[in-house]
């Protein structure tokens, strides 16, 4: 079901993205909006296939992330792509969303009953706003795809980590998001040469990329916050996951400040930046897997208990294989 | 005229007496338990309990309909004798204790029955409130260890799916859960 949801999300987003690119061949603004619409429908298809559509009205942090935070952020990015409102209002809109993101996600929970210092909420808001505004602006100017791709990777890692820490649904929801983002980016990639031929050099042939990158960053932020506050995602893992896309763009900024040299070329190379962003993600996955093996692996029967009991337990498991009912495999998969 | 204040005093005393006809008890955490069990793979039962519970009940033995019962369970205190499973149960796939920190029962109507009380009320869990009726068996007051004490026992069967629990997590652990409440109350 998970693989079907990820592939379904990616396929729907890629197909709609390609159709959108075809329709808006001579209008980059429309193409930017089409890329975001493709992402939205990819996410909806993926969540539907995963049977994880949010409940209405939203009652949990995950529901509020999917029903309120992400759609509002996408609406702002659609307006940015279409050039409907000025840059000042876009910045202000992103700032408002960033400021309200954490209170909306944690609404009605114990976290807002006095123990969460306002400074933490403000710091989180500042982080979201700065990364959203800064990276989107950079991608708009450079047409760089590495950040968007690393956001896909960070979403996958966030999902795996949240699931391995014990919140299966919270983790699995990340995967269709990543699938839809990857599909929309691929469609946008395919459409790039078309727009370059059409002329508008200022968008670097990638009119949908800034919006998709922003969508990925906001999705990653929301998922990490709910995973940290409602699941068992640790603070260090949360920070490393959020840091990964930034590590993919930071060398680019540093490289621009340096004179032309081998070092500058290295900093700007996509391969180096991908490697740099992958390091924290790989560390997070390794630690999460070790934690899963220690705690939940035994609980769900993936890891045999230690010591002499293991032999007995596996012998018992073999005996039980003969007694499995037709529905037991699906029940095991769901656990 | 001088009789009026005396009459007023008698009426006041009677009124206070009738108000005090109900006995107020505090939940005795030491001698009470709220447990639960649910089917595991439809072959056995998983049992657990909640360690942090508070409540009050007021018993009017002359007019049981004036009695009230309330119980508040801290969902975070779930204990199944397995720390990893308890952590798992606290997360949003199950109780989502950061979002829904308490499980509550509030009585709305009480009726006396031969062995105790039939209590209708609302049960709130996982952000969903449903009407339930509990049959409380017990209610006899005794005096022990310097306090007046009374105890009740009841069982409540419910479906997790009725309380918006994640349907994806209903399978290995059955939908139906049985909550077993054995509570003692005490007053001075």
XYZ file of C-alpha atoms in Angstrom:
523
model
C 0.000 0.000 0.000
C 2.866 2.379 0.823
C 4.703 1.758 -2.440
C 1.445 2.162 -4.361
C 0.771 5.461 -2.563
C 4.255 6.833 -3.273
C 4.207 5.763 -6.915
C 0.627 6.993 -7.317
C 1.473 10.390 -5.834
C 4.526 10.692 -8.066
C 2.692 9.553 -11.202
C -0.269 11.913 -10.690
C 2.017 14.855 -9.929
C 4.287 14.081 -12.893
C 1.372 13.589 -15.303
C -0.436 16.755 -14.239
C 2.857 18.651 -14.201
C 3.596 17.544 -17.766
C 0.087 18.467 -18.910
C 0.414 21.839 -17.197
C 3.777 22.412 -18.842
C 2.285 21.589 -22.234
C -0.704 23.908 -21.787
C 1.316 26.818 -20.446
C 4.146 26.500 -22.959
C 4.442 30.235 -23.559
C 3.389 31.422 -20.106
C 5.929 30.691 -17.374
C 3.672 32.251 -14.714
C 0.919 29.792 -15.517
C 3.464 26.979 -15.577
C 4.532 27.870 -12.028
C 0.939 27.613 -10.827
C 0.467 24.362 -12.776
C 3.473 22.804 -11.006
C 1.944 23.585 -7.610
C -1.471 22.264 -8.671
C 0.244 19.075 -9.869
C 1.937 18.701 -6.473
C -1.378 19.221 -4.636
C -3.184 16.532 -6.631
C -0.224 14.209 -6.298
C -0.401 14.562 -2.508
C -4.186 14.029 -2.501
C -3.831 10.894 -4.658
C -1.021 9.545 -2.470
C -2.903 10.128 0.781
C -6.020 8.564 -0.733
C -4.101 5.446 -1.759
C -2.498 5.328 1.680
C -5.968 5.727 3.254
C -4.522 8.595 5.255
C -6.635 11.556 4.131
C -6.943 14.059 6.987
C -10.158 14.217 8.989
C -12.370 17.292 8.768
C -12.550 19.381 10.858
C -8.895 18.812 11.681
C -8.392 17.590 15.251
C -4.769 16.488 15.333
C -1.462 18.145 14.547
C -1.055 16.036 11.412
C -4.539 17.004 10.194
C -3.835 20.703 10.774
C -0.541 20.355 8.891
C -2.274 18.815 5.869
C -5.477 20.882 5.934
C -4.256 24.318 7.059
C -0.497 24.919 6.982
C 0.436 23.246 3.695
C -2.519 24.577 1.626
C -1.967 28.147 2.864
C 1.741 27.959 2.031
C 0.930 26.529 -1.401
C -1.599 29.294 -2.041
C 1.070 31.890 -1.300
C 3.516 30.158 -3.635
C 0.869 29.939 -6.362
C 0.384 33.690 -6.076
C 4.148 34.179 -6.167
C 4.397 32.074 -9.331
C 1.522 33.914 -10.990
C 2.850 37.350 -9.980
C -0.590 38.319 -8.694
C 0.716 40.233 -5.688
C 3.832 42.267 -4.988
C 7.015 40.927 -3.429
C 6.415 42.839 -0.202
C 3.064 41.184 0.389
C 4.522 37.781 -0.467
C 7.254 38.272 2.123
C 4.683 39.451 4.646
C 2.422 36.481 3.855
C 5.278 34.019 4.288
C 6.182 35.743 7.563
C 2.610 35.446 8.874
C 2.412 31.764 7.933
C 5.795 31.130 9.565
C 4.712 32.929 12.738
C 1.421 31.043 12.989
C 2.738 27.648 11.849
C 3.776 26.268 15.235
C 0.736 27.591 17.184
C -1.571 26.115 14.504
C 0.184 22.741 14.521
C 0.192 22.545 18.327
C -3.294 23.986 18.816
C -5.216 22.424 21.707
C -2.280 20.277 22.788
C -0.372 20.188 26.060
C 2.438 22.091 24.319
C 0.446 25.318 24.307
C -0.727 24.986 27.901
C 2.077 27.089 29.298
C 5.240 25.015 29.103
C 6.461 25.940 25.639
C 8.403 29.210 25.859
C 7.400 31.865 23.346
C 11.048 32.183 22.364
C 11.031 28.591 21.001
C 7.960 29.339 18.884
C 9.545 32.573 17.628
C 12.842 30.837 16.836
C 10.993 28.151 14.871
C 9.025 30.835 13.017
C 12.199 32.737 12.195
C 13.876 29.564 10.931
C 10.934 28.707 8.679
C 10.578 32.233 7.340
C 14.312 32.711 6.688
C 14.787 29.336 4.973
C 11.541 29.671 2.980
C 12.240 33.221 1.837
C 15.989 32.807 1.342
C 16.051 29.462 -0.450
C 13.035 30.216 -2.630
C 14.608 33.507 -3.692
C 17.881 31.777 -4.459
C 16.188 29.028 -6.489
C 14.164 31.643 -8.382
C 17.382 33.385 -9.368
C 19.567 30.354 -10.057
C 17.136 27.616 -11.130
C 19.051 25.219 -8.871
C 17.346 21.837 -8.482
C 19.618 20.335 -5.834
C 17.768 21.897 -2.869
C 14.401 20.641 -4.088
C 15.802 17.138 -4.585
C 17.406 17.159 -1.137
C 14.085 18.290 0.317
C 12.568 15.150 -1.204
C 15.330 13.129 0.474
C 14.799 14.912 3.790
C 11.052 14.207 3.608
C 11.728 10.505 3.081
C 14.175 10.419 5.989
C 11.765 12.358 8.230
C 9.023 9.866 7.394
C 11.191 6.821 8.041
C 12.491 8.265 11.309
C 9.048 9.212 12.623
C 7.677 5.786 11.677
C 10.612 3.912 13.229
C 10.170 5.954 16.414
C 6.648 4.527 16.723
C 4.234 6.835 14.868
C 3.539 4.802 11.762
C 0.875 7.013 10.179
C 2.837 10.222 10.786
C 5.861 8.691 9.116
C 4.034 7.145 6.198
C 2.293 10.427 5.327
C 5.711 11.877 4.482
C 6.249 9.365 1.699
C 3.421 10.441 -0.661
C 4.485 14.042 -0.005
C 7.993 13.135 -1.143
C 6.605 11.146 -4.078
C 4.392 14.003 -5.258
C 7.238 16.500 -4.912
C 9.598 14.245 -6.872
C 6.980 13.730 -9.599
C 6.270 17.454 -9.926
C 10.011 18.257 -10.037
C 10.567 15.648 -12.756
C 7.714 17.061 -14.852
C 9.079 20.559 -14.335
C 12.527 19.312 -15.362
C 11.116 17.877 -18.564
C 9.338 21.121 -19.339
C 12.443 23.262 -18.731
C 13.818 23.256 -22.279
C 10.405 24.272 -23.613
C 10.349 27.441 -21.521
C 13.949 28.220 -22.323
C 13.066 28.082 -26.003
C 10.066 30.304 -25.318
C 12.294 33.072 -24.132
C 11.870 34.169 -20.519
C 15.477 33.935 -19.435
C 14.846 35.511 -16.059
C 13.159 32.381 -14.741
C 16.048 30.197 -15.799
C 13.704 27.812 -17.571
C 12.331 26.605 -14.249
C 9.164 28.567 -13.454
C 7.706 25.887 -11.176
C 10.855 25.137 -9.199
C 10.720 27.962 -6.588
C 7.148 27.060 -5.627
C 7.929 23.348 -5.442
C 11.032 23.976 -3.352
C 8.997 26.145 -0.985
C 6.292 23.483 -0.798
C 8.908 20.900 0.131
C 10.484 23.113 2.782
C 7.154 23.951 4.442
C 6.073 20.303 4.272
C 9.353 19.242 5.850
C 9.049 21.848 8.611
C 5.446 20.897 9.423
C 6.191 17.200 9.446
C 9.245 17.593 11.661
C 7.334 19.779 14.140
C 4.431 17.333 14.492
C 6.865 14.402 14.578
C 8.871 16.070 17.334
C 5.898 17.272 19.392
C 3.398 14.430 18.967
C 5.639 11.522 17.992
C 9.030 10.512 19.359
C 11.284 12.270 16.846
C 14.263 13.501 18.879
C 15.394 17.127 18.878
C 18.802 16.306 17.383
C 17.256 14.234 14.574
C 14.697 16.993 13.914
C 17.443 19.625 13.617
C 19.609 17.467 11.344
C 16.666 16.743 9.023
C 15.785 20.447 8.794
C 19.433 21.296 8.227
C 19.920 18.957 5.244
C 18.302 21.159 2.544
C 20.160 24.164 3.937
C 23.453 22.315 3.572
C 22.615 21.830 -0.097
C 22.326 25.577 -0.668
C 24.854 27.010 1.786
C 27.994 26.113 -0.226
C 26.398 27.755 -3.235
C 26.180 31.054 -1.343
C 29.721 30.727 -0.002
C 31.023 29.779 -3.447
C 29.542 32.946 -4.948
C 31.527 35.061 -2.521
C 34.832 33.404 -3.382
C 36.972 34.262 -6.415
C 36.888 31.781 -9.282
C 38.988 28.830 -8.190
C 38.961 25.065 -7.850
C 37.536 25.467 -4.320
C 34.724 27.657 -5.559
C 33.868 25.193 -8.325
C 33.826 22.380 -5.764
C 31.499 24.315 -3.467
C 29.122 25.012 -6.321
C 29.145 21.496 -7.732
C 25.861 19.615 -7.329
C 27.646 16.376 -6.409
C 29.449 17.982 -3.462
C 26.303 19.689 -2.193
C 24.243 16.492 -2.429
C 26.950 14.631 -0.506
C 27.049 17.334 2.157
C 23.257 17.240 2.599
C 23.188 13.448 2.680
C 25.589 13.190 5.640
C 23.122 14.347 8.350
C 20.295 12.357 6.730
C 22.315 9.123 6.723
C 23.300 9.693 10.376
C 19.652 10.215 11.334
C 18.532 7.019 9.569
C 21.300 4.914 11.160
C 20.501 6.175 14.663
C 16.747 5.751 14.117
C 17.209 2.153 12.913
C 19.388 1.319 15.922
C 16.762 2.841 18.229
C 14.022 0.878 16.465
C 15.958 -2.381 16.822
C 16.487 -1.734 20.528
C 12.917 -0.807 21.384
C 10.115 -1.380 18.918
C 11.726 -4.097 16.778
C 11.238 -6.593 19.573
C 7.739 -5.343 20.235
C 6.547 -5.955 16.681
C 8.451 -9.245 16.450
C 10.997 -8.120 13.840
C 13.934 -8.710 16.174
C 14.136 -11.808 18.378
C 14.713 -11.191 22.093
C 18.335 -11.502 23.255
C 19.949 -14.473 25.014
C 18.865 -18.088 25.253
C 15.207 -17.119 24.961
C 15.866 -16.251 21.285
C 16.266 -19.864 20.253
C 13.026 -20.851 21.940
C 11.191 -17.895 20.532
C 12.288 -18.567 16.956
C 11.419 -22.231 17.339
C 8.032 -21.143 18.564
C 7.713 -18.760 15.642
C 8.374 -21.614 13.229
C 5.656 -23.632 14.864
C 3.273 -20.716 14.598
C 4.001 -20.355 10.878
C 1.951 -23.507 10.398
C -0.935 -21.953 12.263
C -1.053 -18.613 10.443
C -4.456 -17.616 9.221
C -4.891 -15.976 5.785
C -5.371 -12.550 7.396
C -2.351 -12.726 9.650
C 0.116 -11.478 7.037
C -1.883 -8.328 6.378
C -2.339 -7.744 10.112
C 1.418 -8.076 10.559
C 2.054 -5.605 7.743
C -0.274 -3.099 9.334
C 1.532 -3.295 12.691
C -42.124 38.838 65.614
C -39.452 37.408 67.882
C -40.386 33.949 66.576
C -39.396 34.846 63.002
C -35.595 34.647 63.382
C -35.924 31.298 65.160
C -38.136 29.962 62.372
C -35.638 31.222 59.811
C -32.844 29.471 61.641
C -34.785 26.194 61.634
C -35.515 26.481 57.911
C -31.828 27.295 57.224
C -30.717 24.330 59.331
C -33.095 22.016 57.444
C -31.886 23.369 54.120
C -28.247 22.832 55.050
C -29.163 19.373 56.315
C -30.790 18.477 53.006
C -27.795 19.829 51.071
C -25.501 17.701 53.155
C -27.613 14.605 52.501
C -25.123 13.818 49.712
C -21.776 12.445 50.832
C -18.775 13.709 48.891
C -15.926 11.270 48.301
C -12.490 11.756 46.820
C -11.065 9.093 44.532
C -8.674 6.902 46.544
C -5.804 6.343 44.124
C -4.030 3.873 46.414
C -6.930 1.447 46.592
C -8.363 1.885 43.099
C -7.428 0.897 39.600
C -8.476 1.663 36.060
C -7.392 -1.129 33.768
C -8.077 -2.071 30.185
C -7.683 -5.023 27.913
C -7.885 -5.557 24.179
C -7.563 -8.586 21.951
C -4.113 -9.353 20.505
C -4.302 -11.024 17.044
C -7.644 -12.372 18.213
C -5.837 -15.086 20.179
C -5.177 -13.519 23.584
C -5.597 -10.341 25.602
C -3.216 -7.438 26.173
C -3.833 -5.834 29.526
C -2.784 -2.516 30.918
C -3.735 0.162 33.372
C -3.666 3.917 33.890
C -1.623 4.948 36.911
C -2.734 8.566 37.230
C -6.454 8.853 37.889
C -8.470 11.365 39.881
C -12.150 11.817 40.513
C -14.945 12.735 42.837
C -18.291 11.274 43.556
C -21.202 12.516 45.565
C -23.692 9.963 46.827
C -27.194 10.915 47.880
C -28.586 7.762 49.416
C -32.084 9.208 49.891
C -32.358 10.466 46.335
C -29.826 8.673 44.072
C -30.762 10.884 41.124
C -28.911 13.703 42.904
C -25.685 11.698 43.006
C -22.825 12.616 40.690
C -19.714 10.814 39.491
C -16.661 12.093 37.673
C -13.387 10.457 36.709
C -10.336 11.924 34.985
C -7.614 9.632 33.660
C -4.239 10.958 32.515
C -3.709 9.122 29.241
C 0.059 9.640 29.589
C 0.066 7.278 32.583
C -0.727 4.210 30.458
C 1.196 1.202 31.725
C 1.275 -2.231 30.066
C 4.412 -3.461 31.861
C 6.460 -2.808 28.715
C 8.086 0.628 28.455
C 8.526 0.490 24.668
C 4.889 -0.433 24.130
C 3.778 2.304 26.542
C 5.752 4.865 24.520
C 4.117 3.523 21.378
C 0.640 3.758 22.912
C 1.237 7.413 23.874
C 1.881 8.383 20.250
C -0.783 9.535 17.761
C -1.338 6.044 16.307
C -3.065 5.277 19.617
C -3.867 7.676 22.486
C -2.058 10.798 21.143
C -1.498 11.931 24.702
C 0.073 15.295 23.813
C -3.047 16.253 21.879
C -5.613 14.492 24.075
C -4.065 14.366 27.540
C -7.087 13.149 29.492
C -9.822 10.534 29.315
C -12.914 11.685 31.206
C -16.224 10.416 32.447
C -18.922 12.804 33.704
C -22.276 11.548 34.950
C -25.458 13.151 33.655
C -28.124 10.953 35.294
C -27.984 8.470 38.164
C -30.494 5.792 39.091
C -30.435 3.474 42.085
C -30.475 -0.272 41.342
C -30.451 -3.185 43.812
C -26.653 -3.692 43.790
C -25.543 -0.115 43.258
C -26.212 2.594 40.711
C -26.903 2.871 37.016
C -25.010 5.925 35.866
C -25.555 7.553 32.493
C -22.938 10.024 31.396
C -20.461 11.149 28.797
C -17.171 9.430 28.088
C -14.515 11.527 26.380
C -11.457 9.886 24.866
C -9.162 10.884 22.017
C -11.151 14.105 21.575
C -14.462 12.323 21.001
C -17.342 12.411 23.488
C -19.937 9.622 23.492
C -22.830 8.862 25.823
C -22.335 5.712 27.907
C -24.178 3.987 30.736
C -22.206 2.337 33.531
C -23.561 -0.169 36.013
C -21.706 0.562 39.229
C -21.817 -2.368 41.614
C -21.156 -1.517 45.265
C -21.769 1.583 47.296
C -21.787 0.234 50.832
C -20.005 2.624 53.204
C -17.674 1.354 55.890
C -15.317 3.103 58.288
C -11.703 1.978 58.198
C -8.258 3.490 58.726
C -9.784 6.665 60.105
C -11.930 7.437 57.058
C -15.340 6.571 55.709
C -14.916 4.502 52.568
C -17.045 3.299 49.735
C -16.185 1.290 46.629
C -17.588 0.501 43.193
C -16.704 -1.729 40.302
C -17.772 -1.555 36.673
C -16.763 -2.562 33.165
C -17.156 -0.572 29.993
C -16.919 -2.052 26.499
C -16.154 0.345 23.683
C -14.844 0.386 20.160
C -11.677 2.352 19.438
C -12.985 3.157 15.976
C -15.900 5.050 17.589
C -13.361 7.331 19.248
C -11.461 8.273 16.098
C -8.469 6.033 16.773
C -6.355 5.422 13.679
C -8.101 2.673 11.722
C -4.744 1.606 10.311
C -3.752 0.480 13.780
C -6.838 -1.680 14.287
C -5.920 -5.200 13.304
C -3.194 -6.698 15.438
C -4.856 -5.080 18.428
C -8.624 -5.512 18.265
C -11.093 -2.694 17.824
C -12.979 -3.496 21.001
C -11.452 -2.527 24.341
C -12.765 -3.324 27.772
C -12.149 -0.777 30.504
C -12.319 -2.188 34.022
C -12.812 0.362 36.779
C -12.501 -0.605 40.439
C -12.543 2.535 42.466
C -12.676 3.353 46.131
C -13.712 6.708 47.549
C -12.935 8.189 50.910
C -14.157 11.049 53.117
C -13.421 12.275 56.616
